[in-house]
Tab-separated table of N, CA and C in Angstrom:
chain	number	residue	atom	x	y	z
P	1	MET	N	-59.184	143.804	171.040
P	1	MET	CA	-59.044	145.093	170.937
P	1	MET	C	-57.920	145.218	170.372
P	2	ARG	N	-58.014	146.653	169.245
P	2	ARG	CA	-56.465	147.133	168.489
P	2	ARG	C	-56.473	147.722	168.119
P	3	LEU	N	-55.191	147.690	168.073
P	3	LEU	CA	-54.370	149.054	168.295
P	3	LEU	C	-54.138	149.844	166.847
P	4	ASN	N	-53.576	149.212	166.204
P	4	ASN	CA	-52.737	149.356	164.573
P	4	ASN	C	-54.309	149.668	164.060
P	5	GLN	N	-55.423	149.771	164.149
P	5	GLN	CA	-56.240	149.911	162.985
P	5	GLN	C	-57.428	151.379	163.666
P	6	LEU	N	-57.432	152.658	162.348
P	6	LEU	CA	-58.386	153.251	163.511
P	6	LEU	C	-60.058	152.382	162.999
P	7	PRO	N	-60.394	153.424	163.426
P	7	PRO	CA	-62.185	153.437	163.625
P	7	PRO	C	-62.753	152.974	161.506
P	8	ASP	N	-63.929	153.598	162.237
P	8	ASP	CA	-64.516	153.708	160.679
P	8	ASP	C	-64.512	154.532	160.234
P	9	GLY	N	-65.314	155.951	161.382
P	9	GLY	CA	-64.975	158.191	160.665
P	9	GLY	C	-63.811	158.294	160.338
P	10	LEU	N	-63.158	157.607	161.796
P	10	LEU	CA	-62.041	159.211	161.034
P	10	LEU	C	-60.774	157.628	160.024
P	11	GLY	N	-61.206	157.248	159.465
P	11	GLY	CA	-60.980	156.916	157.884
P	11	GLY	C	-59.938	155.585	157.605
P	12	GLY	N	-60.020	154.623	158.521
P	12	GLY	CA	-59.755	153.540	159.461
P	12	GLY	C	-61.058	153.131	158.571
P	13	GLY	N	-60.328	151.244	157.809
P	13	GLY	CA	-61.184	150.474	156.997
P	13	GLY	C	-62.118	149.718	157.985
P	14	GLY	N	-61.951	150.310	159.322
P	14	GLY	CA	-62.998	149.728	160.372
P	14	GLY	C	-62.695	147.689	160.225
P	15	PRO	N	-63.470	146.813	161.183
P	15	PRO	CA	-62.963	145.338	161.951
P	15	PRO	C	-62.736	145.493	160.716
P	16	THR	N	-63.219	145.835	159.557
P	16	THR	CA	-62.842	144.257	157.605
P	16	THR	C	-61.944	144.957	157.698
P	17	GLY	N	-60.651	146.253	158.238
P	17	GLY	CA	-59.276	146.148	157.391
P	17	GLY	C	-60.155	147.428	155.502
P	18	GLY	N	-58.616	146.642	155.227
P	18	GLY	CA	-58.836	146.933	153.349
P	18	GLY	C	-58.550	148.138	153.544
P	19	GLY	N	-58.603	148.746	151.399
P	19	GLY	CA	-58.020	149.779	151.335
P	19	GLY	C	-58.855	151.073	151.151
P	20	GLN	N	-59.257	151.922	150.260
P	20	GLN	CA	-59.730	152.947	150.723
P	20	GLN	C	-60.668	152.823	148.972
P	21	PRO	N	-61.332	152.867	149.709
P	21	PRO	CA	-63.063	152.955	148.370
P	21	PRO	C	-62.073	153.485	146.656
P	22	GLY	N	-61.843	152.727	145.523
P	22	GLY	CA	-61.781	153.797	144.838
P	22	GLY	C	-60.338	154.241	144.448
P	23	LEU	N	-59.734	153.406	145.267
P	23	LEU	CA	-57.919	153.234	145.028
P	23	LEU	C	-57.530	152.449	144.242
P	24	ALA	N	-56.623	153.048	143.040
P	24	ALA	CA	-56.392	152.326	142.517
P	24	ALA	C	-55.309	150.671	142.953
P	25	SER	N	-55.770	149.590	142.666
P	25	SER	CA	-54.350	149.078	143.822
P	25	SER	C	-54.053	147.378	142.449
P	26	SER	N	-54.350	147.208	141.248
P	26	SER	CA	-54.077	145.625	140.065
P	26	SER	C	-53.183	147.145	139.475
P	27	PRO	N	-52.008	146.141	139.020
P	27	PRO	CA	-51.822	147.199	137.848
P	27	PRO	C	-52.425	147.165	136.549
P	28	ALA	N	-53.716	146.855	136.753
P	28	ALA	CA	-54.588	147.908	135.245
P	28	ALA	C	-54.640	148.502	135.377
P	29	GLU	N	-55.390	149.049	136.689
P	29	GLU	CA	-55.630	150.032	137.615
P	29	GLU	C	-54.252	150.890	137.769
P	30	LYS	N	-53.850	150.917	137.998
P	30	LYS	CA	-52.099	151.688	137.650
P	30	LYS	C	-51.853	151.940	137.069
P	31	GLN	N	-51.605	151.680	135.794
P	31	GLN	CA	-51.927	152.061	134.814
P	31	GLN	C	-52.493	153.037	134.329
P	32	ALA	N	-54.068	152.739	133.393
P	32	ALA	CA	-55.251	154.023	134.393
P	32	ALA	C	-55.615	155.354	134.467
P	33	ALA	N	-54.654	154.986	136.096
P	33	ALA	CA	-55.037	156.265	136.241
P	33	ALA	C	-53.770	157.031	135.707
P	34	ALA	N	-52.784	156.508	135.912
P	34	ALA	CA	-51.340	157.003	134.998
P	34	ALA	C	-51.617	157.663	133.993
P	35	ASN	N	-52.336	156.889	132.450
P	35	ASN	CA	-52.645	157.418	131.814
P	35	ASN	C	-54.015	158.760	131.695
P	36	THR	N	-54.459	158.327	132.446
P	36	THR	CA	-55.421	159.902	132.533
P	36	THR	C	-54.256	160.675	133.310
P	37	LEU	N	-53.420	160.448	134.207
P	37	LEU	CA	-53.175	161.430	134.848
P	37	LEU	C	-52.078	162.819	133.267
P	38	HIS	N	-50.910	161.197	132.697
P	38	HIS	CA	-50.552	161.854	131.448
P	38	HIS	C	-51.567	162.108	130.116
P	39	ASN	N	-53.262	161.287	129.973
P	39	ASN	CA	-53.558	162.540	129.124
P	39	ASN	C	-54.380	162.937	128.932
P	40	HIS	N	-55.280	163.924	130.423
P	40	HIS	CA	-55.662	164.603	130.377
P	40	HIS	C	-55.657	165.784	131.092
P	41	ILE	N	-54.912	164.499	133.103
P	41	ILE	CA	-54.806	166.067	133.559
P	41	ILE	C	-53.678	166.551	133.734
P	42	GLU	N	-52.057	166.320	133.852
P	42	GLU	CA	-50.695	167.276	133.829
P	42	GLU	C	-51.241	168.277	131.868
P	43	GLY	N	-51.779	167.303	130.701
P	43	GLY	CA	-52.073	168.282	129.764
P	43	GLY	C	-53.204	169.569	129.501
P	44	ASP	N	-54.218	169.427	130.797
P	44	ASP	CA	-54.838	170.541	130.489
P	44	ASP	C	-54.887	171.991	131.620
P	45	THR	N	-53.874	170.846	132.617
P	45	THR	CA	-53.594	171.612	134.097
P	45	THR	C	-52.377	173.305	133.215
P	46	LYS	N	-51.504	172.382	132.383
P	46	LYS	CA	-50.575	173.305	131.747
P	46	LYS	C	-51.651	174.229	130.800
P	47	THR	N	-51.656	173.666	130.294
P	47	THR	CA	-52.918	175.028	129.058
P	47	THR	C	-54.354	175.769	129.879
P	48	ALA	N	-54.637	174.642	130.668
P	48	ALA	CA	-55.479	176.391	132.254
P	48	ALA	C	-53.809	177.320	132.661
P	49	GLY	N	-52.719	176.813	133.260
P	49	GLY	CA	-51.936	178.040	133.290
P	49	GLY	C	-51.534	178.425	132.441
P	50	ALA	N	-51.294	178.248	130.766
P	50	ALA	CA	-51.098	178.860	129.500
P	50	ALA	C	-51.944	180.134	130.162
P	51	TRP	N	-53.560	179.756	130.606
P	51	TRP	CA	-54.107	180.800	129.267
P	51	TRP	C	-54.042	181.462	131.049
P	52	ALA	N	-54.233	180.856	131.834
P	52	ALA	CA	-53.979	182.649	133.402
P	52	ALA	C	-52.457	183.209	133.658
P	53	ASP	N	-51.748	183.087	132.645
P	53	ASP	CA	-49.771	183.530	132.641
P	53	ASP	C	-50.332	184.497	131.184
P	54	ASP	N	-50.354	184.087	130.510
P	54	ASP	CA	-51.361	184.807	129.177
P	54	ASP	C	-51.848	186.416	130.115
P	55	GLU	N	-52.730	186.542	130.928
P	55	GLU	CA	-54.460	186.541	131.214
P	55	GLU	C	-53.460	188.358	132.317
P	56	THR	N	-52.592	187.358	132.659
P	56	THR	CA	-52.285	187.667	133.960
P	56	THR	C	-50.902	189.098	133.480
P	57	GLY	N	-50.704	187.929	132.491
P	57	GLY	CA	-49.785	190.024	131.928
P	57	GLY	C	-49.511	190.604	131.369
P	58	ALA	N	-51.212	189.877	130.868
P	58	ALA	CA	-51.739	191.355	130.331
P	58	ALA	C	-52.205	192.052	131.435
P	59	VAL	N	-52.645	191.882	132.501
P	59	VAL	CA	-52.525	193.080	133.676
P	59	VAL	C	-51.258	193.711	133.851
P	60	VAL	N	-49.939	192.484	134.182
P	60	VAL	CA	-49.542	193.194	134.524
P	60	VAL	C	-48.904	194.408	133.125
P	61	LYS	N	-49.324	193.897	131.952
P	61	LYS	CA	-48.790	195.579	131.063
P	61	LYS	C	-49.461	196.634	131.207
P	62	ALA	N	-50.937	196.257	131.405
P	62	ALA	CA	-52.002	197.643	131.583
P	62	ALA	C	-52.151	197.840	132.746
P	63	PHE	N	-51.388	197.746	133.611
P	63	PHE	CA	-50.585	198.736	134.227
P	63	PHE	C	-49.836	198.909	135.016
P	64	ALA	N	-48.510	199.045	134.081
P	64	ALA	CA	-47.472	198.847	133.709
P	64	ALA	C	-47.334	200.832	133.595
P	65	ALA	N	-46.367	200.591	134.402
P	65	ALA	CA	-45.565	203.038	133.925
P	65	ALA	C	-45.404	203.230	132.347
P	66	LYS	N	-46.077	203.957	132.844
P	66	LYS	CA	-46.247	205.209	130.851
P	66	LYS	C	-45.765	206.153	130.979
P	67	ASP	N	-44.832	206.754	130.478
P	67	ASP	CA	-44.420	208.056	131.314
P	67	ASP	C	-43.969	207.996	132.332
P	68	GLY	N	-43.743	207.816	132.339
P	68	GLY	CA	-43.402	207.083	133.931
P	68	GLY	C	-44.310	207.183	134.731
P	69	HIS	N	-45.923	207.043	134.521
P	69	HIS	CA	-46.906	206.630	135.824
P	69	HIS	C	-46.917	205.454	135.885
P	70	GLY	N	-46.865	204.874	137.499
P	70	GLY	CA	-47.831	203.394	136.374
P	70	GLY	C	-48.200	203.227	137.964
P	71	TRP	N	-49.464	202.629	137.914
P	71	TRP	CA	-49.840	201.738	139.831
P	71	TRP	C	-49.001	200.438	139.688
P	72	LEU	N	-49.410	201.440	141.306
P	72	LEU	CA	-48.657	200.172	142.111
P	72	LEU	C	-48.582	198.450	141.837
P	73	THR	N	-49.859	198.759	141.551
P	73	THR	CA	-50.933	197.463	141.066
P	73	THR	C	-50.393	196.389	140.168
P	74	SER	N	-49.399	197.536	139.400
P	74	SER	CA	-48.451	196.835	139.082
P	74	SER	C	-47.107	195.190	138.692
P	75	GLY	N	-46.777	195.572	140.048
P	75	GLY	CA	-45.382	195.056	140.806
P	75	GLY	C	-46.400	193.786	141.225
P	76	ALA	N	-47.126	195.203	142.633
P	76	ALA	CA	-47.679	193.110	143.572
P	76	ALA	C	-48.732	192.177	142.276
P	77	VAL	N	-49.237	192.760	141.167
P	77	VAL	CA	-50.272	192.011	140.521
P	77	VAL	C	-48.387	190.775	139.407
P	78	GLY	N	-47.443	191.647	139.925
P	78	GLY	CA	-45.917	191.282	138.674
P	78	GLY	C	-45.442	190.258	140.319
P	79	LYS	N	-45.769	190.280	141.050
P	79	LYS	CA	-45.198	189.208	142.374
P	79	LYS	C	-46.101	188.679	142.437
P	80	ALA	N	-46.604	188.291	143.186
P	80	ALA	CA	-48.032	187.419	142.641
P	80	ALA	C	-47.644	186.400	141.261
P	81	HIS	N	-47.998	186.833	140.850
P	81	HIS	CA	-47.723	185.773	139.115
P	81	HIS	C	-46.257	184.684	139.070
P	82	THR	N	-45.547	185.326	139.750
P	82	THR	CA	-43.981	185.145	140.360
P	82	THR	C	-44.682	184.273	141.085
P	83	VAL	N	-44.766	184.139	142.453
P	83	VAL	CA	-45.138	182.869	142.728
P	83	VAL	C	-46.059	181.907	142.834
P	84	TRP	N	-46.958	182.653	141.350
P	84	TRP	CA	-47.736	181.791	140.607
P	84	TRP	C	-47.385	180.936	139.905
P	85	GLY	N	-46.685	181.403	139.287
P	85	GLY	CA	-45.804	180.655	138.219
P	85	GLY	C	-45.247	179.257	138.808
P	86	GLU	N	-44.269	180.127	140.182
P	86	GLU	CA	-43.769	178.944	141.432
P	86	GLU	C	-44.663	177.806	141.081
P	87	GLN	N	-45.520	178.328	142.085
P	87	GLN	CA	-46.823	176.881	142.436
P	87	GLN	C	-47.204	176.459	141.856
P	88	MET	N	-47.856	176.913	139.898
P	88	MET	CA	-47.827	175.957	139.573
P	88	MET	C	-46.934	175.334	138.159
P	89	GLN	N	-45.437	175.043	138.593
P	89	GLN	CA	-44.180	174.731	137.860
P	89	GLN	C	-45.016	173.412	138.791
P	90	SER	N	-44.429	173.220	140.811
P	90	SER	CA	-44.835	172.488	141.292
P	90	SER	C	-45.780	171.919	141.127
P	91	LEU	N	-46.595	172.317	140.914
P	91	LEU	CA	-48.170	171.478	140.865
P	91	LEU	C	-48.550	170.051	139.212
P	92	VAL	N	-47.036	170.805	138.399
P	92	VAL	CA	-47.192	170.118	136.945
P	92	VAL	C	-46.058	169.122	137.430
P	93	ASN	N	-44.682	170.374	137.892
P	93	ASN	CA	-43.966	168.644	139.271
P	93	ASN	C	-45.085	167.363	139.864
P	94	LYS	N	-45.617	167.696	140.833
P	94	LYS	CA	-46.401	166.315	141.427
P	94	LYS	C	-46.913	165.349	140.787
P	95	LEU	N	-48.145	166.186	139.795
P	95	LEU	CA	-48.441	165.129	138.695
P	95	LEU	C	-47.428	164.014	138.112
P	96	SER	N	-45.781	165.230	137.364
P	96	SER	CA	-45.506	163.704	137.409
P	96	SER	C	-45.217	162.881	137.780
P	97	GLY	N	-44.361	163.720	138.909
P	97	GLY	CA	-44.502	162.191	139.881
P	97	GLY	C	-45.097	161.374	140.098
P	98	ASP	N	-46.030	161.356	140.426
P	98	ASP	CA	-47.249	160.615	140.526
P	98	ASP	C	-47.643	159.415	139.671
P	99	GLU	N	-47.627	160.640	138.829
P	99	GLU	CA	-47.989	159.549	137.900
P	99	GLU	C	-46.229	158.633	136.952
P	100	SER	N	-44.995	159.016	137.276
P	100	SER	CA	-43.805	157.912	137.965
P	100	SER	C	-44.227	157.221	138.571
P	101	ALA	N	-44.614	157.381	140.100
P	101	ALA	CA	-45.469	156.104	140.651
P	101	ALA	C	-46.089	155.412	140.774
P	102	LEU	N	-46.938	155.503	139.630
P	102	LEU	CA	-48.360	154.936	139.495
P	102	LEU	C	-46.946	153.151	138.937
P	103	ARG	N	-46.285	154.529	137.866
P	103	ARG	CA	-45.856	153.583	136.997
P	103	ARG	C	-45.157	152.899	137.248
P	104	ASN	N	-44.078	153.202	138.355
P	104	ASN	CA	-43.530	152.383	138.982
P	104	ASN	C	-43.701	152.034	140.054
P	105	ASN	N	-44.868	151.261	140.417
P	105	ASN	CA	-44.615	150.986	141.722
P	105	ASN	C	-45.356	149.764	141.898
P	106	ASN	N	-45.530	149.088	140.364
P	106	ASN	CA	-45.735	147.418	140.084
P	106	ASN	C	-44.284	146.335	140.181
P	107	THR	N	-43.761	147.371	139.890
P	107	THR	CA	-41.410	147.617	139.108
P	107	THR	C	-41.333	146.940	140.655
P	108	LEU	N	-41.005	147.696	141.177
P	108	LEU	CA	-40.657	148.423	142.914
P	108	LEU	C	-41.259	147.172	143.574
P	109	LEU	N	-42.693	147.020	144.019
P	109	LEU	CA	-42.525	145.651	144.429
P	109	LEU	C	-43.090	144.690	144.580
P	110	MET	N	-42.521	144.115	142.856
P	110	MET	CA	-42.026	142.637	142.176
P	110	MET	C	-40.765	142.168	142.638
P	111	GLY	N	-39.827	143.710	142.564
P	111	GLY	CA	-38.398	143.694	143.220
P	111	GLY	C	-38.456	143.426	144.336
P	112	THR	N	-39.061	144.097	145.019
P	112	THR	CA	-39.041	143.835	146.847
P	112	THR	C	-39.529	142.014	146.572
P	113	ASP	N	-40.646	141.327	146.192
P	113	ASP	CA	-40.729	140.551	146.788
P	113	ASP	C	-39.779	138.985	145.942
P	114	PHE	N	-39.701	139.670	144.964
P	114	PHE	CA	-38.300	138.446	144.619
P	114	PHE	C	-37.415	138.434	145.409
P	115	GLY	N	-36.299	140.023	145.544
P	115	GLY	CA	-35.818	139.990	146.893
P	115	GLY	C	-36.306	139.171	148.431
P	116	VAL	N	-36.906	139.291	148.861
P	116	VAL	CA	-37.555	138.107	150.137
P	116	VAL	C	-37.717	136.698	149.875
P	117	SER	N	-37.862	136.204	148.573
P	117	SER	CA	-37.914	134.539	148.191
P	117	SER	C	-37.329	134.522	148.016
P	118	ASP	N	-36.166	135.648	147.847
P	118	ASP	CA	-34.470	134.982	147.358
P	118	ASP	C	-34.089	134.937	148.549
P	119	SER	N	-33.774	135.975	149.412
P	119	SER	CA	-33.499	135.341	150.369
P	119	SER	C	-34.086	134.681	151.885
P	120	ALA	N	-35.273	134.317	151.223
P	120	ALA	CA	-35.756	133.323	152.271
P	120	ALA	C	-35.942	132.072	152.173
P	121	ARG	N	-35.233	131.810	151.170
P	121	ARG	CA	-35.430	130.263	150.481
P	121	ARG	C	-33.971	130.463	150.561
P	122	LYS	N	-33.279	129.725	151.146
P	122	LYS	CA	-32.039	128.966	151.324
P	122	LYS	C	-32.398	127.840	151.287
P	123	VAL	N	-31.089	127.315	151.906
P	123	VAL	CA	-31.018	125.728	152.177
P	123	VAL	C	-31.470	125.016	153.106
P	124	SER	N	-32.255	124.020	152.636
P	124	SER	CA	-33.172	123.559	153.543
P	124	SER	C	-32.487	122.460	153.887
P	125	VAL	N	-32.451	121.589	155.318
P	125	VAL	CA	-30.939	120.151	155.425
P	125	VAL	C	-32.959	119.433	155.030
P	126	PHE	N	-34.194	119.384	154.283
P	126	PHE	CA	-34.452	117.699	153.295
P	126	PHE	C	-33.793	117.984	152.138
P	127	ASP	N	-32.781	119.225	151.522
P	127	ASP	CA	-32.711	119.339	150.191
P	127	ASP	C	-32.108	117.912	150.531
P	128	ALA	N	-31.253	117.180	150.788
P	128	ALA	CA	-30.196	116.524	151.764
P	128	ALA	C	-30.516	115.419	151.548
P	129	TYR	N	-31.583	115.320	151.980
P	129	TYR	CA	-32.381	113.588	151.137
P	129	TYR	C	-32.876	113.330	150.251
P	130	SER	N	-33.090	112.591	149.592
P	130	SER	CA	-33.757	111.630	148.309
P	130	SER	C	-34.489	110.654	148.632
P	131	PRO	N	-35.168	110.472	146.988
P	131	PRO	CA	-36.649	110.097	147.030
P	131	PRO	C	-36.204	108.812	147.781
P	132	PRO	N	-36.804	107.868	148.235
P	132	PRO	CA	-36.674	105.814	148.839
P	132	PRO	C	-36.332	105.435	147.355
P	133	PRO	N	-35.689	104.377	147.459
P	133	PRO	CA	-35.511	104.306	145.384
P	133	PRO	C	-36.541	103.097	145.564
P	134	GLY	N	-36.422	103.543	144.106
P	134	GLY	CA	-37.770	102.561	143.409
P	134	GLY	C	-38.610	103.764	142.975
P	135	GLN	N	-38.332	105.266	143.766
P	135	GLN	CA	-40.238	106.199	143.371
P	135	GLN	C	-39.431	106.932	143.025
């Protein structure tokens, strides 16, 4: 019985272990994923957000008070628009963070590997021995 693994149906790797299918794990795949985030997903998200921002702003104006009379809808849409804008900014920040993590992941792991290697390979008793003469 293994306690450190989930069964196949619950998201685990099953008896063979391994990662999730389609997960970028090589440095080249991580760079490609980071480039896709930067060149397409972030830009397209910002474009869609700007379009929705303009359209929602037009709705707020259309329902705003004219000659002292307006719709209550204008205030409600305005508040929803503010919250939506904060959520949109949060999404863009999350995408940027994911891109940065993908780009820096290999460097971080490599630095950790070198740190472990440096601390693991200290002095050995065999370092004091010299080869026999004539070799």
